[in-house]
Amino acid sequence: MATVTVVGSGPSGVHFAEALLEEGHRVRLLDVGSTGPDTVEPEASLEELKSTLTDPAEYFLGERLQGVVQPDDASEYYGLPPSKDFVLRGPEREPLRLAGFAPLFSWARGGLAEAWTGGCYPFNPAELEDFPFDAAELEPFYDEVAAAIGIGGGPDDLAPFVPLHGHLQEPLELDAHSRLLADRYSASRSYLNGRLGLHLGRSRVAVLSRRHGDREPCAYLGRCLWGCPRRSLYTPSLTLERLVGRTGFEYLPGRLVRRFEVDADGRVRRVVWTDPAGQEETSEPVEILALAAGTLASARIFLESWPAERGAPPRLEGLMDNRQVLVPFLTFSRIGKAYEPDSYQYNQLAIGLEMPSAEEYVHCLVTTLKTALAHPIIQSVPLDLKTATWIFRNVRAALGLVNVNFHDRRRPGCYVELASGDHGRPPLTIEYVPPEDEPERVRLALRRLARGLRRMGAVVPPGMTRWRPMGASVHYAGTLPMTRSGGSLKTDPNCRSRDFPNLYVVDGSTFPFLPAKNLTFTLMANARRVARRAFAGGTVRD
Amino acid sequence: MIRTTPSAGTTDEEGRRLGRYLLGAEPGPAVLAAYAHPRTSRHVGAPRDALDRALLRWATAHPFLARGADLYARLLRPDALLRRKLICLLALAEVHGSEAPIYSATVGTAMWRFGLGAAAKGVASAVSLLLALPVFASVRVLQTLRRSR
């Protein structure tokens, strides 16, 4: 039995911790662990809250009205609501030097996934080809995660691209707009599949359609974006909650891990952390250390720990992220219909665009507009607000947004390193260069999508498609990739560092390829795989 | 970006006037109270120049004039104080349950009705913009002349 010190309470960290406990090990989880506001009126729908809250402006828009989207704000249609501010609020300003990348960091209990939309899409064998293990090795762990957190979905036209797995719950009820799109897809299936390589199916999401342990099923309250009050939408803090109090588990919040220290043999001996304000360093011994702080935060810890006798900290090549393009659409036959406030707010449909090679598959999340705030969209329309509001209220039920995701590969010129600083903490340099063929690939995919939407009775308004900046998807990966054979700055098939024998890296840093899908489900499955393989039965496999 | 410089204030009266334009009726007491709250003033900021002040004065004079000022600002000065105040009022209205009918009413599902309504609104916008253009163009010219002296 070993004591494993895990850094980070995001999806990788908590699932790794849980599996380690089940294998008979002790776990100490170091975390900054910011928390958000308490849930208000858990049984009220979004519309009911607007009438029952004493100060709805503070709840929905924030105490400084920071949730009001003004013209000079960043070019997202939506930001995080104030109740989710804590997800991105950091203990101190991270010194950064950025080129071509706009990263997000989280020190929240549960990590960035506390603000996710729940997408759980397993990687298929083609997408796992660069990984140093067979796809079959990961399959049981997708089942294990699904059993633990509850995922909705089922067999449909996306199954060839998004494998089915065990413990799937029935998907949620479709809203009327999504149902219409699904019906139109069915009516034009052979054209859409055959001519456009477009396949539509249900989103696979970590949202309950029936009771799961002590968590209630979705009651269609429309509050998803502000935080599910019924715990129907899974977030990693729910797993953490389950772990706290278990024998052998110690949760230690308020600790910002800076670096680890190694001995002459390269074994990690101590971990150094500060309080969230960045003051007062404390160091403590560790037996085995596992980084699960997210690709960028883990990279910083790794680089700041690089022993001086090995030379200057290296450059970690191969940073990956998914390019995302937001494509609004309007379904004509929905104009003038009433919108449904009592509904699940996030995407219920997904579109897969088949590509010449399986790795280039394009994954699209189709969100029909329901209870999201209206003013961000209204103020972006090039009309006076009165006219824009009138139009909006009559087309609201017809509006939707497709989030188109593209794969990424490890490439030179995309890296993370420590810059030389004059004093204080050295800035983390993050540089990202998109692939040369990206504009053409994106253009062709968007054209097929637009044609497919037209076939389903929807149009893409000209000039409103938005490319999100790199870094916005927060699907970071690739800086310490898993490989079958040796090499510095790599990890072995069990995510053990090849530079430090008792260091494991169990977050996206180790992924050698990033398909177009949300990687969170695979992060959780891989973390469990590593715990079961490398730490089985209370032992530590060399 | 949130401007922290206090403005001359987002007042009840201003909220009523802008609300008559934006929402077609005076906002309810809860929305007016939220609009007049000090945090709203802090959020929207202060007028930057004579054009900002002129847009606001024009808009609060009459709902029809407000449309022209709003459209002028949208096209030629998107971050005008008037726009910031209107967007704020819109956001406040949509999170208060009392204003729900303003957002959920529809013209029905007949496309012709929607088309006719959109055309009528377009004409109204165009006319109000034509009235507003010479006024604000003059303000800009005067402003530029003053600065160049």
XYZ file of C-alpha atoms in Angstrom:
691
model
C 0.000 0.000 0.000
C 1.395 3.383 -1.004
C 0.493 6.947 -0.156
C -0.098 8.806 -3.370
C -0.167 12.590 -3.326
C -2.444 13.880 -6.072
C -2.372 17.498 -7.222
C -5.694 18.850 -8.484
C -9.350 17.985 -7.990
C -10.528 18.113 -11.602
C -11.971 15.115 -13.450
C -8.591 13.348 -13.745
C -7.596 13.910 -10.125
C -10.805 12.773 -8.450
C -11.274 9.678 -10.598
C -7.644 8.708 -10.139
C -8.031 9.214 -6.394
C -11.201 7.145 -6.195
C -9.709 4.231 -8.121
C -6.526 4.355 -6.008
C -8.603 4.108 -2.835
C -10.450 1.137 -4.260
C -7.088 -0.500 -4.995
C -6.154 -0.155 -1.344
C -3.854 2.862 -1.393
C -3.920 6.027 0.670
C -4.493 9.312 -1.134
C -3.698 12.883 -0.172
C -5.232 15.362 -2.579
C -3.672 18.808 -2.602
C -5.872 21.477 -4.116
C -6.476 25.200 -4.062
C -10.164 24.319 -4.043
C -12.083 27.581 -4.541
C -15.796 27.177 -4.066
C -18.789 28.993 -5.413
C -21.954 30.394 -3.833
C -24.508 28.155 -2.170
C -27.351 26.857 -4.287
C -30.471 28.984 -4.086
C -34.016 27.593 -4.226
C -33.054 24.196 -5.663
C -36.554 23.321 -6.843
C -37.280 26.599 -8.648
C -37.071 26.862 -12.416
C -35.129 29.694 -14.018
C -38.283 31.647 -14.742
C -39.571 31.137 -11.185
C -36.272 32.435 -9.793
C -36.739 35.693 -11.678
C -39.889 36.302 -9.650
C -38.901 34.869 -6.276
C -35.369 36.167 -5.757
C -35.015 39.368 -3.738
C -32.305 40.620 -6.064
C -32.401 38.743 -9.366
C -29.937 41.216 -10.891
C -27.240 40.159 -8.438
C -27.901 36.475 -9.006
C -28.088 36.510 -12.788
C -25.800 39.404 -13.597
C -23.470 39.627 -10.623
C -22.899 42.124 -7.824
C -21.017 44.387 -10.255
C -23.278 43.484 -13.192
C -20.251 41.755 -14.673
C -22.627 39.327 -16.375
C -24.001 42.084 -18.630
C -22.377 41.584 -22.031
C -21.439 44.984 -23.436
C -20.186 45.757 -26.951
C -16.575 46.059 -25.850
C -16.493 42.661 -24.182
C -14.698 39.686 -25.678
C -16.250 38.275 -28.776
C -17.972 35.328 -27.144
C -21.735 35.170 -27.371
C -21.803 34.151 -23.732
C -19.468 34.302 -20.809
C -19.680 32.413 -17.562
C -22.508 33.591 -15.301
C -21.501 35.206 -11.999
C -22.341 32.062 -10.055
C -19.550 30.344 -11.969
C -16.987 33.145 -11.570
C -15.230 31.064 -8.943
C -14.251 28.511 -11.586
C -11.883 30.974 -13.214
C -10.978 33.088 -10.227
C -7.339 32.478 -9.355
C -5.354 32.973 -6.167
C -2.993 35.307 -7.919
C -2.300 36.496 -11.393
C -0.294 33.813 -13.176
C 2.692 35.410 -14.950
C 2.263 34.451 -18.585
C 3.713 35.222 -21.995
C 1.315 34.268 -24.716
C 1.509 33.987 -28.468
C -1.486 32.680 -30.346
C -3.125 31.262 -27.236
C -5.624 32.586 -24.684
C -5.562 30.040 -21.853
C -7.966 29.599 -18.999
C -6.925 28.281 -15.623
C -8.997 27.093 -12.746
C -8.257 26.648 -9.092
C -11.797 25.614 -8.313
C -12.779 22.522 -6.402
C -13.546 20.258 -9.342
C -11.507 22.318 -11.788
C -12.677 23.753 -15.099
C -15.214 20.941 -15.398
C -17.321 22.699 -12.784
C -18.433 24.889 -15.694
C -18.568 22.244 -18.413
C -21.588 21.249 -20.480
C -21.294 17.576 -19.644
C -20.210 16.121 -22.982
C -18.964 12.520 -22.648
C -17.734 11.157 -25.959
C -15.414 8.154 -25.836
C -12.525 8.053 -28.270
C -12.854 5.373 -30.936
C -10.023 2.977 -31.913
C -8.812 5.220 -34.739
C -8.541 8.151 -32.349
C -6.601 6.027 -29.890
C -4.115 4.759 -32.451
C -1.328 7.066 -31.260
C -1.884 6.043 -27.659
C 0.525 3.350 -26.407
C -2.213 0.881 -25.557
C -5.058 -0.806 -27.388
C -8.473 0.768 -27.461
C -9.802 -2.370 -25.794
C -7.741 -1.572 -22.706
C -9.624 1.695 -22.164
C -13.127 0.335 -22.837
C -13.863 -1.072 -19.373
C -12.904 2.253 -17.846
C -15.424 4.158 -19.929
C -17.966 1.742 -18.441
C -16.570 2.349 -14.974
C -16.846 6.125 -15.295
C -20.344 5.907 -16.746
C -21.433 3.739 -13.830
C -19.950 6.236 -11.399
C -21.298 9.498 -12.819
C -24.365 8.676 -14.953
C -24.301 9.414 -18.695
C -27.278 9.666 -21.048
C -27.258 8.507 -24.643
C -27.965 5.542 -26.842
C -27.487 3.840 -30.186
C -27.918 6.201 -33.104
C -26.155 7.390 -36.239
C -23.189 8.694 -34.231
C -22.308 5.253 -32.884
C -19.712 4.522 -35.639
C -17.795 7.623 -34.520
C -18.698 7.646 -30.836
C -18.587 4.083 -29.489
C -21.324 2.856 -27.216
C -20.418 1.718 -23.738
C -22.128 0.321 -20.701
C -24.305 2.049 -18.107
C -25.891 4.532 -20.466
C -29.116 6.028 -19.171
C -31.962 7.008 -21.455
C -31.289 10.426 -22.962
C -33.275 13.419 -21.774
C -36.486 14.446 -23.510
C -35.800 16.554 -26.539
C -37.011 20.120 -26.660
C -39.344 20.935 -29.555
C -36.668 22.587 -31.710
C -34.206 19.724 -31.289
C -36.996 17.257 -31.989
C -37.825 19.046 -35.226
C -34.197 18.962 -36.359
C -33.947 15.275 -35.485
C -37.129 14.497 -37.442
C -35.910 16.445 -40.460
C -32.599 14.657 -40.277
C -34.413 11.314 -40.322
C -36.413 12.397 -43.356
C -33.237 13.350 -45.257
C -30.906 10.805 -43.790
C -29.705 9.172 -46.977
C -28.866 12.529 -48.569
C -27.174 13.887 -45.456
C -25.193 10.721 -44.822
C -24.398 9.895 -48.419
C -23.795 13.291 -50.015
C -22.539 15.331 -47.081
C -21.120 12.715 -44.724
C -23.207 14.354 -42.010
C -24.525 12.187 -39.191
C -26.762 13.381 -36.404
C -27.427 11.769 -33.059
C -28.124 12.470 -29.420
C -25.528 14.225 -27.333
C -23.872 11.979 -24.790
C -24.003 14.018 -21.625
C -23.331 13.423 -17.961
C -26.872 14.382 -16.982
C -29.220 12.029 -15.194
C -32.544 11.015 -16.665
C -33.224 8.832 -13.637
C -32.098 8.809 -10.038
C -28.473 7.784 -9.467
C -27.473 7.182 -5.880
C -28.356 10.344 -3.992
C -28.560 12.474 -7.135
C -31.918 13.398 -8.657
C -32.750 13.277 -12.348
C -32.986 16.426 -14.436
C -36.213 18.311 -13.782
C -35.822 20.614 -16.808
C -35.509 23.738 -14.667
C -33.475 25.596 -17.284
C -30.758 26.560 -14.777
C -27.924 24.511 -16.277
C -25.682 27.466 -17.085
C -25.968 28.863 -13.562
C -25.244 25.522 -11.957
C -27.579 22.567 -11.733
C -29.316 22.892 -8.356
C -30.337 19.219 -8.287
C -26.878 17.757 -8.991
C -28.311 16.101 -12.078
C -25.432 17.440 -14.199
C -22.263 15.732 -13.048
C -19.291 17.791 -11.941
C -16.061 16.430 -10.403
C -16.794 18.124 -7.077
C -19.565 15.540 -6.630
C -16.974 12.747 -6.720
C -14.750 14.732 -4.371
C -17.662 15.079 -1.975
C -18.025 11.307 -1.995
C -14.327 10.814 -1.266
C -14.097 13.228 1.642
C -14.491 11.250 4.824
C -13.521 7.930 3.278
C -10.872 5.955 5.080
C -7.479 6.520 3.538
C -8.411 9.798 1.816
C -7.265 13.234 2.892
C -8.483 16.339 1.077
C -6.189 19.312 1.652
C -7.558 22.524 0.124
C -5.876 25.918 0.284
C -2.660 24.509 -1.149
C -1.222 25.851 -4.391
C 1.454 23.383 -5.453
C 4.481 25.147 -6.952
C 6.992 22.423 -7.574
C 8.420 19.146 -6.394
C 11.978 18.370 -5.288
C 13.961 15.312 -6.309
C 16.950 13.449 -4.943
C 20.134 12.451 -6.748
C 18.335 9.493 -8.351
C 15.600 11.719 -9.704
C 12.986 10.405 -7.295
C 10.464 12.935 -6.092
C 10.969 13.402 -2.371
C 9.069 16.533 -1.464
C 6.318 18.735 -2.795
C 6.343 22.485 -2.218
C 3.151 24.477 -1.951
C 2.052 27.936 -0.885
C -1.199 29.284 0.369
C -3.495 30.585 -2.376
C -2.140 34.113 -1.920
C 1.264 32.812 -2.965
C 2.933 33.519 0.340
C 4.780 31.212 2.717
C 6.169 28.124 1.099
C 5.673 24.808 2.834
C 7.307 21.581 1.822
C 6.266 18.082 2.764
C 7.521 14.617 1.926
C 5.848 12.522 -0.729
C 6.101 8.867 -1.613
C 4.468 8.990 -5.017
C 3.308 12.164 -6.713
C 0.595 12.418 -9.361
C 0.004 15.633 -11.281
C -3.656 16.121 -12.229
C -3.714 19.904 -12.271
C -4.553 20.244 -15.959
C -2.097 20.376 -18.854
C -0.888 23.940 -18.369
C -0.752 23.964 -14.572
C 0.958 20.551 -14.527
C 3.424 21.832 -17.119
C 4.321 24.763 -14.902
C 4.845 22.508 -11.889
C 6.962 20.116 -13.965
C 9.093 22.901 -15.431
C 9.609 24.711 -12.132
C 10.754 21.404 -10.656
C 13.350 20.675 -13.298
C 16.590 20.014 -11.406
C 19.238 22.641 -12.010
C 21.877 19.972 -12.521
C 20.035 18.815 -15.637
C 20.339 22.232 -17.181
C 17.758 24.885 -17.952
C 14.110 23.821 -17.826
C 13.199 22.319 -21.158
C 10.571 23.296 -23.645
C 7.489 21.063 -23.590
C 6.508 20.676 -27.208
C 3.266 19.473 -28.669
C 0.600 21.553 -26.915
C -2.801 20.783 -28.416
C -6.243 22.323 -28.165
C -9.449 21.971 -30.185
C -10.276 24.807 -32.527
C -13.928 25.731 -31.993
C -16.095 27.718 -34.380
C -19.522 28.968 -33.284
C -22.157 28.833 -36.029
C -25.541 30.397 -35.195
C -28.540 29.138 -37.175
C -32.215 29.939 -37.627
C -34.904 27.342 -38.346
C -37.605 29.120 -40.335
C -40.536 27.000 -39.332
C -39.864 27.810 -35.665
C -40.304 31.565 -36.137
C -43.154 32.892 -34.032
C -43.342 29.826 -31.793
C -43.175 30.123 -28.039
C -39.860 29.160 -26.531
C -39.605 26.544 -23.793
C -38.143 27.907 -20.574
C -38.621 24.632 -18.701
C -36.025 22.627 -20.537
C -32.500 21.283 -20.413
C -30.417 24.198 -21.541
C -27.355 22.631 -23.130
C -26.930 20.713 -26.374
C -29.118 17.671 -26.928
C -27.992 16.843 -30.437
C -24.588 16.310 -31.943
C -23.471 16.189 -35.553
C -20.515 14.231 -36.835
C -18.879 15.183 -40.108
C -17.174 12.211 -41.663
C -13.740 12.999 -43.085
C -11.357 11.115 -45.398
C -9.403 9.893 -42.395
C -11.011 8.922 -39.104
C -8.733 11.167 -37.057
C -9.987 14.230 -38.916
C -13.587 13.638 -37.848
C -15.320 16.929 -37.003
C -17.620 16.971 -33.988
C -20.422 19.504 -33.673
C -22.625 20.240 -30.676
C -26.080 21.551 -31.575
C -27.628 23.782 -28.928
C -31.099 25.158 -29.510
C -31.660 28.436 -27.700
C -33.838 28.123 -24.647
C -33.242 29.868 -21.370
C -29.917 31.564 -21.996
C -29.895 35.315 -21.487
C -31.114 37.196 -24.512
C -29.289 40.502 -24.294
C -25.876 39.191 -25.451
C -27.411 38.118 -28.738
C -29.695 41.133 -29.104
C -26.910 43.668 -28.596
C -24.720 41.955 -31.195
C -27.287 42.437 -33.995
C -26.537 45.518 -36.182
C -29.886 47.173 -35.512
C -31.341 49.442 -32.875
C -32.104 47.518 -29.701
C -35.886 47.951 -29.947
C -36.008 46.383 -33.393
C -33.446 43.748 -32.449
C -35.490 42.818 -29.359
C -38.702 42.561 -31.379
C -37.027 40.328 -33.919
C -35.405 38.263 -31.192
C -38.578 37.566 -29.284
C -40.168 36.269 -32.466
C -37.219 34.172 -33.586
C -36.020 33.047 -30.168
C -37.581 29.619 -30.502
C -35.979 29.304 -33.936
C -32.407 30.087 -32.925
C -29.610 27.698 -32.258
C -25.850 27.479 -32.167
C -23.538 24.797 -33.471
C -20.168 24.528 -31.750
C -17.909 22.961 -34.362
C -14.816 21.227 -32.971
C -11.688 20.274 -34.887
C -8.950 17.809 -33.987
C -5.363 18.763 -33.230
C -2.000 17.056 -33.459
C 1.255 17.624 -31.652
C 3.287 19.969 -33.836
C 6.475 21.974 -33.540
C 5.875 25.589 -32.699
C 3.174 24.730 -30.154
C 4.791 24.572 -26.772
C 5.005 25.569 -23.153
C 8.195 26.716 -21.459
C 9.411 28.920 -18.670
C 10.631 32.294 -19.813
C 13.617 33.764 -18.065
C 12.234 36.293 -15.637
C 14.024 39.242 -14.163
C 12.727 38.536 -10.698
C 9.919 36.663 -9.052
C 8.253 33.718 -10.710
C 9.306 33.187 -14.293
C 6.431 33.682 -16.731
C 5.009 30.610 -18.395
C 5.393 31.022 -22.130
C 2.663 29.433 -24.195
C 2.949 29.561 -27.934
C 0.544 28.073 -30.399
C 0.560 28.117 -34.174
C -2.481 26.741 -36.007
C -1.848 24.168 -38.742
C -1.361 25.655 -42.193
C -4.290 23.829 -43.653
C -6.675 24.938 -40.911
C -8.483 27.746 -42.796
C -9.298 25.461 -45.709
C -10.312 22.534 -43.502
C -12.574 24.757 -41.444
C -14.078 26.404 -44.503
C -14.951 23.053 -46.093
C -16.428 21.678 -42.892
C -18.536 24.783 -42.322
C -19.796 24.635 -45.874
C -20.951 21.045 -45.432
C -22.542 21.913 -42.121
C -24.386 24.884 -43.622
C -25.683 22.709 -46.460
C -26.795 20.092 -43.985
C -28.591 22.652 -41.843
C -30.333 24.048 -44.926
C -31.557 20.579 -45.715
C -33.003 20.448 -42.199
C -34.743 23.773 -42.724
C -32.234 26.017 -40.990
C -30.016 28.793 -42.314
C -26.753 30.238 -41.071
C -27.022 34.057 -41.014
C -24.107 35.593 -42.904
C -21.374 37.277 -40.913
C -22.244 35.778 -37.535
C -19.977 32.739 -37.471
C -17.260 33.235 -34.864
C -13.911 31.542 -34.517
C -13.115 31.165 -30.849
C -9.518 31.989 -29.946
C -7.211 29.052 -29.354
C -7.356 28.253 -25.691
C -11.099 28.870 -25.412
C -12.086 25.214 -25.617
C -9.891 24.354 -22.584
C -9.255 20.915 -24.063
C -5.506 21.227 -23.517
C -3.289 18.221 -24.060
C -0.026 16.802 -25.354
C 2.885 18.324 -23.446
C 4.137 15.106 -21.755
C 2.825 12.458 -24.154
C 2.497 8.763 -23.421
C 4.840 6.692 -25.543
C 5.647 2.991 -25.888
C 9.374 3.517 -25.543
C 11.678 5.872 -23.700
C 12.639 9.481 -24.003
C 12.803 12.467 -21.760
C 9.742 14.640 -21.405
C 7.494 11.662 -22.089
C 5.443 9.324 -19.990
C 5.142 5.571 -20.235
C 1.870 3.786 -21.094
C 0.860 4.042 -17.423
C 1.497 7.785 -17.420
C 4.615 7.486 -15.335
C 7.205 10.128 -16.070
C 10.295 8.900 -17.860
C 12.274 11.609 -16.100
C 11.175 11.010 -12.512
C 10.382 7.391 -11.625
C 7.766 8.058 -8.927
C 5.991 10.886 -10.738
C 2.741 10.223 -12.591
C 0.900 12.665 -14.804
C -2.752 11.694 -15.135
C -4.326 14.672 -16.903
C -4.442 15.627 -20.577
C -0.707 16.385 -20.659
C -0.131 12.766 -21.608
C -2.504 12.511 -24.559
C -0.526 12.067 -27.786
C -3.477 13.009 -30.010
C -6.537 15.188 -29.557
C -9.623 14.245 -31.569
C -12.431 16.712 -32.148
C -14.426 15.494 -29.149
C -14.477 16.796 -25.599
C -11.693 14.852 -23.884
C -13.088 14.924 -20.337
C -14.659 11.450 -20.465
C -11.368 10.008 -21.684
C -9.462 11.913 -18.996
C -11.597 10.236 -16.341
C -11.364 6.806 -17.962
C -7.615 7.046 -18.443
C -7.088 8.187 -14.864
C -8.946 5.103 -13.646
C -7.022 2.920 -16.090
C -3.702 4.149 -14.699
C -4.829 3.575 -11.127
C -6.049 0.046 -11.903
C -3.044 -0.923 -14.031
C -0.153 0.695 -12.222
C -1.484 0.518 -8.684
C -3.535 -2.686 -8.750
C -4.161 -4.590 -5.538
C -2.367 -2.204 -3.240
C 0.948 -2.541 -5.046
C 2.847 -0.189 -7.327
C 3.877 -1.677 -10.630
C 7.319 -0.749 -11.837
C -14.751 45.768 -19.631
C -16.511 47.465 -16.739
C -15.908 51.184 -16.343
C -15.526 52.211 -12.745
C -15.876 55.983 -13.130
C -19.278 56.998 -11.741
C -21.572 58.638 -14.254
C -24.064 61.413 -13.650
C -26.216 58.533 -12.526
C -28.646 55.984 -13.858
C -31.820 57.423 -12.436
C -35.386 56.303 -12.066
C -36.533 58.940 -14.531
C -33.933 57.977 -17.070
C -34.929 54.339 -16.664
C -38.561 55.238 -17.316
C -37.749 57.203 -20.453
C -35.382 54.646 -21.908
C -37.752 51.871 -20.899
C -40.617 53.479 -22.822
C -38.448 53.244 -25.901
C -36.846 49.886 -25.318
C -39.654 47.902 -23.760
C -42.671 49.799 -25.101
C -43.759 50.684 -21.576
C -42.296 51.939 -18.356
C -40.420 49.177 -16.582
C -41.824 47.887 -13.334
C -40.635 49.232 -9.955
C -38.165 46.384 -9.404
C -36.429 47.030 -12.716
C -36.364 50.788 -12.124
C -34.878 50.237 -8.692
C -32.233 47.961 -10.178
C -31.482 50.520 -12.885
C -31.142 53.337 -10.347
C -28.920 51.212 -8.097
C -25.358 52.608 -7.729
C -23.837 49.447 -9.199
C -25.565 50.216 -12.496
C -23.955 53.657 -12.641
C -20.603 52.127 -11.863
C -21.108 49.488 -14.548
C -22.099 51.800 -17.394
C -19.597 54.538 -16.613
C -19.601 58.220 -17.480
C -20.089 60.107 -20.754
C -16.805 60.456 -22.575
C -17.559 63.486 -24.675
C -20.166 65.766 -26.161
C -21.407 63.063 -28.541
C -22.089 60.701 -25.655
C -24.049 63.421 -23.878
C -25.927 64.394 -27.027
C -26.942 60.809 -27.751
C -28.288 60.418 -24.250
C -30.186 63.704 -24.295
C -31.738 62.887 -27.660
C -32.711 59.392 -26.565
C -34.376 60.509 -23.342
C -36.380 63.215 -25.108
C -38.818 60.848 -26.844
C -39.019 57.116 -27.610
C -39.070 57.723 -31.371
C -35.952 59.851 -31.161
C -34.321 57.232 -28.955
C -34.532 54.727 -31.770
C -32.509 56.948 -34.076
C -29.901 57.667 -31.435
C -29.657 53.979 -30.583
C -29.206 52.967 -34.204
C -26.693 55.751 -34.813
C -24.691 54.595 -31.828
C -24.901 50.948 -32.846
C -23.527 51.672 -36.275
C -21.089 54.481 -35.585
C -20.247 54.401 -31.901
C -21.047 50.940 -30.567
C -19.573 51.591 -27.120
C -21.515 54.819 -26.581
C -22.824 55.413 -23.078
C -26.355 55.310 -24.464
C -25.778 51.773 -25.768
C -24.268 50.686 -22.466
C -27.272 52.026 -20.571
C -29.788 50.488 -22.934
C -28.070 47.101 -22.870
C -27.954 47.243 -19.110
C -31.645 48.089 -18.927
C -32.401 45.244 -21.318
C -30.418 42.822 -19.172
C -32.102 43.998 -15.980
C -35.543 43.683 -17.540
C -34.923 40.158 -18.727
C -33.883 38.863 -15.303
C -36.939 40.263 -13.544
C -40.001 38.062 -13.759
C -42.335 41.047 -13.958
C -41.043 41.862 -17.444
C -41.392 38.320 -18.779
C -44.299 39.104 -21.159
C -42.065 41.517 -23.052
C -39.785 38.675 -23.968
C -42.169 35.830 -24.431
C -44.939 37.477 -26.478
C -44.921 36.560 -30.156
C -46.609 37.711 -33.338
C -47.837 34.214 -34.024
C -46.489 31.761 -36.494
C -47.620 33.405 -39.722
C -44.486 34.387 -41.575
C -46.269 37.207 -43.391
C -47.074 38.839 -40.069
C -43.455 38.577 -39.038
C -42.286 39.944 -42.366
C -44.720 42.844 -42.218
C -43.718 43.660 -38.673
C -40.023 43.517 -39.529
C -40.589 45.789 -42.533
C -42.512 48.310 -40.454
C -39.792 48.328 -37.817
C -37.178 48.740 -40.506
C -38.948 51.782 -41.923
C -39.306 53.302 -38.466
C -35.607 52.714 -37.794
C -34.575 54.228 -41.095
C -36.700 57.334 -40.613
C -35.497 57.905 -37.069
C -31.896 57.424 -38.167
C -32.321 59.961 -40.971
C -33.561 62.466 -38.409
C -30.702 61.695 -36.064
C -27.853 61.648 -38.561
C -27.514 65.380 -39.208
C -27.783 66.146 -35.507
C -25.027 63.829 -34.407
C -22.891 64.479 -37.428
C -22.948 68.155 -36.430
C -22.007 67.301 -32.887
C -19.060 65.276 -34.119
C -17.905 68.036 -36.425
C -18.107 70.635 -33.653
C -16.287 68.284 -31.326
C -13.506 67.748 -33.830
C -13.178 71.475 -34.439
C -12.947 72.190 -30.726
C -10.264 69.554 -30.282
C -8.215 70.858 -33.165
C -8.036 74.357 -31.688
